[in-house]
Every structure is written in structure tokens, then in C-alpha cells.
PDB file of C-alpha atoms in Angstrom:
ATOM      1  CA  UNK O 161      -2.978   5.277  -3.778  1.00  0.00           C
ATOM      2  CA  UNK O 162      -0.398   4.548  -6.469  1.00  0.00           C
ATOM      3  CA  UNK O 163      -2.523   5.193  -9.570  1.00  0.00           C
ATOM      4  CA  UNK O 164      -0.466   8.289 -10.342  1.00  0.00           C
ATOM      5  CA  UNK O 165       2.593   6.107 -10.840  1.00  0.00           C
ATOM      6  CA  UNK O 166       1.081   3.421 -13.059  1.00  0.00           C
ATOM      7  CA  UNK O 167       2.543   4.964 -16.208  1.00  0.00           C
ATOM      8  CA  UNK O 168       5.957   4.026 -14.840  1.00  0.00           C
ATOM      9  CA  UNK O 169       5.054   0.329 -14.734  1.00  0.00           C
ATOM     10  CA  UNK O 170       4.549  -2.046 -17.640  1.00  0.00           C
ATOM     11  CA  UNK O 171       0.926  -2.962 -16.852  1.00  0.00           C
ATOM     12  CA  UNK O 172      -0.318  -6.076 -18.603  1.00  0.00           C
ATOM     13  CA  UNK O 173      -2.559  -9.036 -17.951  1.00  0.00           C
ATOM     14  CA  UNK O 174      -0.325 -11.620 -16.259  1.00  0.00           C
ATOM     15  CA  UNK O 175      -0.941 -15.330 -15.966  1.00  0.00           C
ATOM     16  CA  UNK O 176      -4.010 -16.244 -13.939  1.00  0.00           C
ATOM     17  CA  UNK O 177      -2.140 -17.586 -10.895  1.00  0.00           C
ATOM     18  CA  UNK O 178       0.399 -14.748 -10.811  1.00  0.00           C
ATOM     19  CA  UNK O 179      -0.383 -11.356  -9.361  1.00  0.00           C
ATOM     20  CA  UNK O 180       3.069  -9.946 -10.155  1.00  0.00           C
ATOM     21  CA  UNK O 181       6.114 -10.826 -12.240  1.00  0.00           C
ATOM     22  CA  UNK O 182       9.489  -9.072 -12.350  1.00  0.00           C
ATOM     23  CA  UNK O 183      11.734  -9.786 -15.321  1.00  0.00           C
ATOM     24  CA  UNK O 184      15.442  -8.937 -15.258  1.00  0.00           C
ATOM     25  CA  UNK O 185      15.093  -5.845 -13.075  1.00  0.00           C
ATOM     26  CA  UNK O 186      18.111  -3.565 -13.004  1.00  0.00           C
ATOM     27  CA  UNK O 187      18.573  -0.312 -11.122  1.00  0.00           C
ATOM     28  CA  UNK O 188      21.753   1.715 -11.339  1.00  0.00           C
ATOM     29  CA  UNK O 189      22.843   4.852  -9.511  1.00  0.00           C
ATOM     30  CA  UNK O 190      25.828   6.214 -11.394  1.00  0.00           C
ATOM     31  CA  UNK O 191      28.231   3.274 -11.637  1.00  0.00           C
ATOM     32  CA  UNK O 192      26.610   1.379  -8.781  1.00  0.00           C
ATOM     33  CA  UNK O 193      24.116  -1.398  -9.497  1.00  0.00           C
ATOM     34  CA  UNK O 194      21.625  -1.517  -6.627  1.00  0.00           C
ATOM     35  CA  UNK O 195      19.628  -4.258  -8.372  1.00  0.00           C
ATOM     36  CA  UNK O 196      21.228  -6.492 -10.987  1.00  0.00           C
ATOM     37  CA  UNK O 197      19.061  -8.724 -13.195  1.00  0.00           C
ATOM     38  CA  UNK O 198      16.442  -9.712 -10.617  1.00  0.00           C
ATOM     39  CA  UNK O 199      13.579 -11.966 -11.778  1.00  0.00           C
ATOM     40  CA  UNK O 200      10.787 -13.459  -9.693  1.00  0.00           C
ATOM     41  CA  UNK O 201       7.013 -13.813  -9.563  1.00  0.00           C
ATOM     42  CA  UNK O 202       4.378 -13.678  -6.836  1.00  0.00           C
ATOM     43  CA  UNK O 203       1.377 -15.978  -6.937  1.00  0.00           C
ATOM     44  CA  UNK O 204      -2.053 -14.989  -5.708  1.00  0.00           C
ATOM     45  CA  UNK O 205      -2.580 -15.846  -2.060  1.00  0.00           C
ATOM     46  CA  UNK O 206       1.071 -16.431  -1.153  1.00  0.00           C
ATOM     47  CA  UNK O 207       3.380 -14.637   1.236  1.00  0.00           C
ATOM     48  CA  UNK O 208       6.759 -14.005  -0.398  1.00  0.00           C
ATOM     49  CA  UNK O 209       9.579 -13.280   2.001  1.00  0.00           C
ATOM     50  CA  UNK O 210      12.100 -10.861   0.537  1.00  0.00           C
ATOM     51  CA  UNK O 211      15.249 -11.536   2.602  1.00  0.00           C
ATOM     52  CA  UNK O 212      18.668  -9.936   2.552  1.00  0.00           C
ATOM     53  CA  UNK O 213      21.075  -7.743   4.518  1.00  0.00           C
ATOM     54  CA  UNK O 214      20.650  -3.994   4.693  1.00  0.00           C
ATOM     55  CA  UNK O 215      21.712  -2.456   1.386  1.00  0.00           C
ATOM     56  CA  UNK O 216      20.994  -5.621  -0.606  1.00  0.00           C
ATOM     57  CA  UNK O 217      18.552  -3.845  -2.946  1.00  0.00           C
ATOM     58  CA  UNK O 218      15.284  -4.995  -1.384  1.00  0.00           C
ATOM     59  CA  UNK O 219      13.737  -1.571  -0.837  1.00  0.00           C
ATOM     60  CA  UNK O 220      14.877  -0.390  -4.274  1.00  0.00           C
ATOM     61  CA  UNK O 221      13.121  -3.396  -5.802  1.00  0.00           C
ATOM     62  CA  UNK O 222       9.949  -2.618  -3.874  1.00  0.00           C
ATOM     63  CA  UNK O 223      10.039   0.970  -5.125  1.00  0.00           C
ATOM     64  CA  UNK O 224      10.264  -0.309  -8.698  1.00  0.00           C
ATOM     65  CA  UNK O 225       7.327  -2.660  -8.108  1.00  0.00           C
ATOM     66  CA  UNK O 226       5.247   0.233  -6.777  1.00  0.00           C
ATOM     67  CA  UNK O 227       6.284   2.597  -9.556  1.00  0.00           C
ATOM     68  CA  UNK O 228       8.052   4.953  -7.176  1.00  0.00           C
ATOM     69  CA  UNK O 229      11.276   4.698  -9.166  1.00  0.00           C
ATOM     70  CA  UNK O 230      11.977   3.701 -12.770  1.00  0.00           C
ATOM     71  CA  UNK O 231      13.938   0.520 -13.506  1.00  0.00           C
ATOM     72  CA  UNK O 232      17.160   1.085 -15.434  1.00  0.00           C
ATOM     73  CA  UNK O 233      16.413  -2.214 -17.163  1.00  0.00           C
ATOM     74  CA  UNK O 234      13.914  -5.055 -17.121  1.00  0.00           C
ATOM     75  CA  UNK O 235      10.221  -4.712 -16.405  1.00  0.00           C
ATOM     76  CA  UNK O 236       7.462  -5.193 -13.850  1.00  0.00           C
ATOM     77  CA  UNK O 237       4.390  -7.062 -15.076  1.00  0.00           C
ATOM     78  CA  UNK O 238       1.247  -6.544 -13.032  1.00  0.00           C
ATOM     79  CA  UNK O 239      -2.447  -6.710 -13.764  1.00  0.00           C
ATOM     80  CA  UNK O 240      -3.556  -3.118 -14.318  1.00  0.00           C
ATOM     81  CA  UNK O 241      -6.566  -3.699 -12.066  1.00  0.00           C
ATOM     82  CA  UNK O 242      -4.548  -4.902  -9.079  1.00  0.00           C
ATOM     83  CA  UNK O 243      -5.017  -2.720  -5.995  1.00  0.00           C
ATOM     84  CA  UNK O 244      -1.845  -2.397  -3.940  1.00  0.00           C
ATOM     85  CA  UNK O 245      -1.320  -1.413  -0.322  1.00  0.00           C
ATOM     86  CA  UNK O 246       2.090  -0.283   0.942  1.00  0.00           C
ATOM     87  CA  UNK O 247       3.556   0.001   4.418  1.00  0.00           C
ATOM     88  CA  UNK O 248       7.000   1.711   4.289  1.00  0.00           C
ATOM     89  CA  UNK O 249       9.941   0.885   6.526  1.00  0.00           C
ATOM     90  CA  UNK O 250       9.881   4.336   8.116  1.00  0.00           C
ATOM     91  CA  UNK O 251       6.323   5.643   8.017  1.00  0.00           C
ATOM     92  CA  UNK O 252       5.771   9.385   8.182  1.00  0.00           C
ATOM     93  CA  UNK O 253       2.477  11.015   9.012  1.00  0.00           C
ATOM     94  CA  UNK O 254       1.768  14.666   9.707  1.00  0.00           C
ATOM     95  CA  UNK O 255       2.563  14.946  13.438  1.00  0.00           C
ATOM     96  CA  UNK O 256      -0.457  17.108  14.251  1.00  0.00           C
ATOM     97  CA  UNK O 257      -2.981  14.641  12.832  1.00  0.00           C
ATOM     98  CA  UNK O 258      -4.590  12.034  15.038  1.00  0.00           C
ATOM     99  CA  UNK O 259      -4.496   8.363  14.108  1.00  0.00           C
ATOM    100  CA  UNK O 260      -8.108   8.559  12.961  1.00  0.00           C
ATOM    101  CA  UNK O 261      -7.418  11.670  10.863  1.00  0.00           C
ATOM    102  CA  UNK O 262      -4.480   9.915   9.181  1.00  0.00           C
ATOM    103  CA  UNK O 263      -6.751   7.016   8.251  1.00  0.00           C
ATOM    104  CA  UNK O 264      -9.438   9.398   6.998  1.00  0.00           C
ATOM    105  CA  UNK O 265      -6.862  11.170   4.819  1.00  0.00           C
ATOM    106  CA  UNK O 266      -5.706   7.911   3.217  1.00  0.00           C
ATOM    107  CA  UNK O 267      -9.294   6.761   2.734  1.00  0.00           C
ATOM    108  CA  UNK O 268      -9.860   9.871   0.621  1.00  0.00           C
ATOM    109  CA  UNK O 269      -6.808   9.032  -1.479  1.00  0.00           C
ATOM    110  CA  UNK O 270      -8.394   5.629  -2.010  1.00  0.00           C
ATOM    111  CA  UNK O 271     -11.636   7.406  -2.993  1.00  0.00           C
ATOM    112  CA  UNK O 272     -13.688   5.422  -0.503  1.00  0.00           C
ATOM    113  CA  UNK O 273     -17.167   6.723   0.138  1.00  0.00           C
ATOM    114  CA  UNK O 274     -17.805   8.104   3.612  1.00  0.00           C
ATOM    115  CA  UNK O 275     -19.746   5.092   4.892  1.00  0.00           C
ATOM    116  CA  UNK O 276     -17.227   2.530   3.608  1.00  0.00           C
ATOM    117  CA  UNK O 277     -14.333   4.602   4.921  1.00  0.00           C
ATOM    118  CA  UNK O 278     -15.875   4.898   8.375  1.00  0.00           C
ATOM    119  CA  UNK O 279     -16.466   1.160   8.594  1.00  0.00           C
ATOM    120  CA  UNK O 280     -13.008   0.206   7.344  1.00  0.00           C
ATOM    121  CA  UNK O 281     -11.221   2.730   9.546  1.00  0.00           C
ATOM    122  CA  UNK O 282     -12.974   1.410  12.659  1.00  0.00           C
ATOM    123  CA  UNK O 283     -12.276  -2.210  11.721  1.00  0.00           C
ATOM    124  CA  UNK O 284      -8.627  -1.646  10.840  1.00  0.00           C
ATOM    125  CA  UNK O 285      -7.804   0.421  13.915  1.00  0.00           C
ATOM    126  CA  UNK O 286      -9.354  -2.363  15.975  1.00  0.00           C
ATOM    127  CA  UNK O 287      -7.354  -4.967  14.039  1.00  0.00           C
ATOM    128  CA  UNK O 288      -4.022  -3.281  14.816  1.00  0.00           C
ATOM    129  CA  UNK O 289      -4.924  -2.425  18.395  1.00  0.00           C
ATOM    130  CA  UNK O 290      -5.109   1.351  17.965  1.00  0.00           C
ATOM    131  CA  UNK O 291      -8.794   1.983  18.620  1.00  0.00           C
ATOM    132  CA  UNK O 292      -7.989   3.463  22.006  1.00  0.00           C
ATOM    133  CA  UNK O 293      -5.319   5.737  20.521  1.00  0.00           C
ATOM    134  CA  UNK O 294      -7.285   6.893  17.464  1.00  0.00           C
ATOM    135  CA  UNK O 295      -7.820  10.370  18.952  1.00  0.00           C
ATOM    136  CA  UNK O 296      -4.163  10.883  19.896  1.00  0.00           C
ATOM    137  CA  UNK O 297      -1.880  12.940  17.677  1.00  0.00           C
ATOM    138  CA  UNK O 298       0.663  10.733  15.932  1.00  0.00           C
ATOM    139  CA  UNK O 299       3.560  12.862  17.213  1.00  0.00           C
ATOM    140  CA  UNK O 300       2.880  11.102  20.519  1.00  0.00           C
ATOM    141  CA  UNK O 301       2.892   7.611  18.989  1.00  0.00           C
ATOM    142  CA  UNK O 302       5.687   5.140  19.701  1.00  0.00           C
ATOM    143  CA  UNK O 303       7.638   3.469  16.902  1.00  0.00           C
ATOM    144  CA  UNK O 304       5.472   0.382  17.242  1.00  0.00           C
ATOM    145  CA  UNK O 305       2.255   2.399  17.088  1.00  0.00           C
ATOM    146  CA  UNK O 306       3.432   4.179  13.927  1.00  0.00           C
ATOM    147  CA  UNK O 307       4.245   0.828  12.314  1.00  0.00           C
ATOM    148  CA  UNK O 308       0.780  -0.498  13.184  1.00  0.00           C
ATOM    149  CA  UNK O 309      -0.866   2.661  11.836  1.00  0.00           C
ATOM    150  CA  UNK O 310       1.089   2.296   8.576  1.00  0.00           C
ATOM    151  CA  UNK O 311      -0.034  -1.317   8.413  1.00  0.00           C
ATOM    152  CA  UNK O 312      -3.663  -0.262   8.896  1.00  0.00           C
ATOM    153  CA  UNK O 313      -3.577   2.442   6.200  1.00  0.00           C
ATOM    154  CA  UNK O 314      -2.034  -0.060   3.764  1.00  0.00           C
ATOM    155  CA  UNK O 315      -5.142  -2.231   4.155  1.00  0.00           C
ATOM    156  CA  UNK O 316      -7.636   0.523   3.316  1.00  0.00           C
ATOM    157  CA  UNK O 317      -9.640  -0.369   0.239  1.00  0.00           C
ATOM    158  CA  UNK O 318      -8.920  -4.090   0.725  1.00  0.00           C
ATOM    159  CA  UNK O 319      -5.928  -4.317  -1.675  1.00  0.00           C
ATOM    160  CA  UNK O 320      -5.190  -7.554  -3.534  1.00  0.00           C
ATOM    161  CA  UNK O 321      -1.441  -7.094  -3.011  1.00  0.00           C
ATOM    162  CA  UNK O 322       0.101  -5.920   0.252  1.00  0.00           C
ATOM    163  CA  UNK O 323       3.740  -4.753   0.243  1.00  0.00           C
ATOM    164  CA  UNK O 324       5.420  -4.533   3.644  1.00  0.00           C
ATOM    165  CA  UNK O 325       8.890  -2.993   3.853  1.00  0.00           C
ATOM    166  CA  UNK O 326      10.645  -4.101   7.060  1.00  0.00           C
ATOM    167  CA  UNK O 327       7.381  -4.274   9.063  1.00  0.00           C
ATOM    168  CA  UNK O 328       9.145  -5.472  12.246  1.00  0.00           C
ATOM    169  CA  UNK O 329      12.170  -3.169  12.012  1.00  0.00           C
ATOM    170  CA  UNK O 330      12.805  -1.240  15.204  1.00  0.00           C
ATOM    171  CA  UNK O 331      10.076  -2.997  17.171  1.00  0.00           C
ATOM    172  CA  UNK O 332      10.633  -4.595  20.563  1.00  0.00           C
ATOM    173  CA  UNK O 333       9.971  -8.305  21.108  1.00  0.00           C
ATOM    174  CA  UNK O 334       6.297  -7.790  21.933  1.00  0.00           C
ATOM    175  CA  UNK O 335       5.783  -5.483  18.959  1.00  0.00           C
ATOM    176  CA  UNK O 336       7.398  -7.992  16.607  1.00  0.00           C
ATOM    177  CA  UNK O 337       5.183 -10.798  17.860  1.00  0.00           C
ATOM    178  CA  UNK O 338       2.080  -8.636  17.406  1.00  0.00           C
ATOM    179  CA  UNK O 339       3.085  -7.562  13.881  1.00  0.00           C
ATOM    180  CA  UNK O 340       3.871 -11.127  12.791  1.00  0.00           C
ATOM    181  CA  UNK O 341       0.532 -12.186  14.244  1.00  0.00           C
ATOM    182  CA  UNK O 342      -1.248  -9.622  12.062  1.00  0.00           C
ATOM    183  CA  UNK O 343       0.620 -10.799   8.966  1.00  0.00           C
ATOM    184  CA  UNK O 344      -0.177 -14.415   9.818  1.00  0.00           C
ATOM    185  CA  UNK O 345      -3.862 -13.573  10.157  1.00  0.00           C
ATOM    186  CA  UNK O 346      -3.931 -11.960   6.716  1.00  0.00           C
ATOM    187  CA  UNK O 347      -2.091 -14.966   5.283  1.00  0.00           C
ATOM    188  CA  UNK O 348      -4.787 -17.290   6.628  1.00  0.00           C
ATOM    189  CA  UNK O 349      -7.392 -15.065   4.993  1.00  0.00           C
ATOM    190  CA  UNK O 350      -5.656 -15.494   1.621  1.00  0.00           C
ATOM    191  CA  UNK O 351      -4.045 -12.074   1.231  1.00  0.00           C
ATOM    192  CA  UNK O 352      -1.096 -11.834  -1.190  1.00  0.00           C
ATOM    193  CA  UNK O 353       1.882 -10.285   0.613  1.00  0.00           C
ATOM    194  CA  UNK O 354       5.448  -9.280  -0.182  1.00  0.00           C
ATOM    195  CA  UNK O 355       7.349  -8.951   3.081  1.00  0.00           C
ATOM    196  CA  UNK O 356      10.759  -7.323   2.905  1.00  0.00           C
ATOM    197  CA  UNK O 357      13.011  -8.053   5.879  1.00  0.00           C
ATOM    198  CA  UNK O 358      16.588  -8.670   6.969  1.00  0.00           C
ATOM    199  CA  UNK O 359      15.467 -10.882   9.876  1.00  0.00           C
ATOM    200  CA  UNK O 360      15.369 -14.546   8.848  1.00  0.00           C
ATOM    201  CA  UNK O 361      13.390 -15.688  11.882  1.00  0.00           C
ATOM    202  CA  UNK O 362      10.567 -13.246  11.165  1.00  0.00           C
ATOM    203  CA  UNK O 363      10.332 -14.221   7.508  1.00  0.00           C
ATOM    204  CA  UNK O 364      10.351 -17.932   8.295  1.00  0.00           C
ATOM    205  CA  UNK O 365       7.366 -17.542  10.606  1.00  0.00           C
ATOM    206  CA  UNK O 366       5.003 -16.246   7.906  1.00  0.00           C
ATOM    207  CA  UNK O 367       6.432 -16.777   4.408  1.00  0.00           C
ATOM    208  CA  UNK O 368       5.387 -19.519   1.989  1.00  0.00           C
ATOM    209  CA  UNK O 369       8.515 -18.871  -0.059  1.00  0.00           C
ATOM    210  CA  UNK O 370      11.719 -16.910   0.537  1.00  0.00           C
ATOM    211  CA  UNK O 371      13.746 -14.981  -2.042  1.00  0.00           C
ATOM    212  CA  UNK O 372      17.248 -14.136  -0.808  1.00  0.00           C
ATOM    213  CA  UNK O 373      18.972 -11.083  -2.287  1.00  0.00           C
ATOM    214  CA  UNK O 374      22.620 -10.117  -1.827  1.00  0.00           C
ATOM    215  CA  UNK O 375      24.185  -7.166  -3.671  1.00  0.00           C
ATOM    216  CA  UNK O 376      21.087  -6.801  -5.829  1.00  0.00           C
ATOM    217  CA  UNK O 377      21.205 -10.406  -7.057  1.00  0.00           C
ATOM    218  CA  UNK O 378      19.188 -13.515  -6.065  1.00  0.00           C
TER     219      UNK O 378
END
């Protein structure tokens, strides 16, 4: 899904146990430093909790990792063959598409063949509890349903790295429990995950390691 942005990332072969390494990342907007000299790495199979208050620079860092915005300084090192899935904080899907049509659209972006796409779509909608709502237009989805659909599309193509930006934001208590359960299941299956959140309790439940960011600094 993000192949078009790979020219914006320094793609190299990183150490065997690391799937991602960020070195001295800086992002400025005018005179404001949103991210200031941030360095960290993510090992294969771990869940890294990215914790900090709103406005700390977490989402900006994620956008640099994904190649959606250029760093003002520093670099992102990632194996050029690493497939990445991304679930944004505020997912947007065309309101007149059904849940199944959204998944079919993203499967085409992933260049999945029809048979593989059909199998994965069915499995992922079942995983996130949306099988019964697959034929409903997403304009009629609740906030929690949209978050689960975004989570499902991020898993299409079985990515090695899964980036989740505030996956429990705006969800009620039941929705948060369900989302954390899904993340915990993927953790047990060995998926590498970066989970961005401002809720300490949520991060503690699933993360192997927590990186705290305040004012763009660790």
C-alpha cells in the first residue's frame, strides 16, 4: 500500500533482529519542532507501545516511518522488503461502499489475486467481528466498527509490520476491550506492532516495551 512512498524513506538492510530503526528523527513546521532528535528501534516479533499526550509528536513520527511525510533531519532505516500495514487514528472510507467493498478495494492496492483476496477478506472480517455487517455501507458504521474495519484492512497481505495509530481512541469500554484482545492475539502469533496511544493502561496490556514521548523527545 505504501510502495509509492518508499523513495521518501532510507531503505536499507537492517540488523537481523530489527525490523525498523529510527535515527535522530527531526520534524519541523516553521519554527516549531514536532519531533526533536528521536531514536529508537523495533525488533521483529515485539509490540512497541508509543506513549505520550496528544500533540507529543507520535503521529508525526508514524507518518515519517510510513513515508507519508519527509523528516527534516535524521533517517528511517527499514528493510526494503518489509510489508507494512497501517490503521490510522481517524479512518476514512468512501461512505457509499460496503465493508466488503472497502476490503476488496484495499486488496487490489495490495495486488492480491482474486482467490487470495477473497479468502483473506472473509477471514479478516470474521476476525474483527464484521462478517455480519460486510454488506452494510460504511456510512452506517459506528466509530468502533470503522476502527475494526481499518484494523482489518491493515492486515491484508499479511504485513510483517503493523502500525496502529490510536487504535482504541474514541471507543467505548467494550470496544476497547475487543480491540486490545485483537492486538493481543496478533502479539501471540508473533506479529511486529507499533501501537501509538495516549492511554497508559491500554499500552501496558499489550506492549513488550514502551517508548514515552513528550514534546517530540523521548
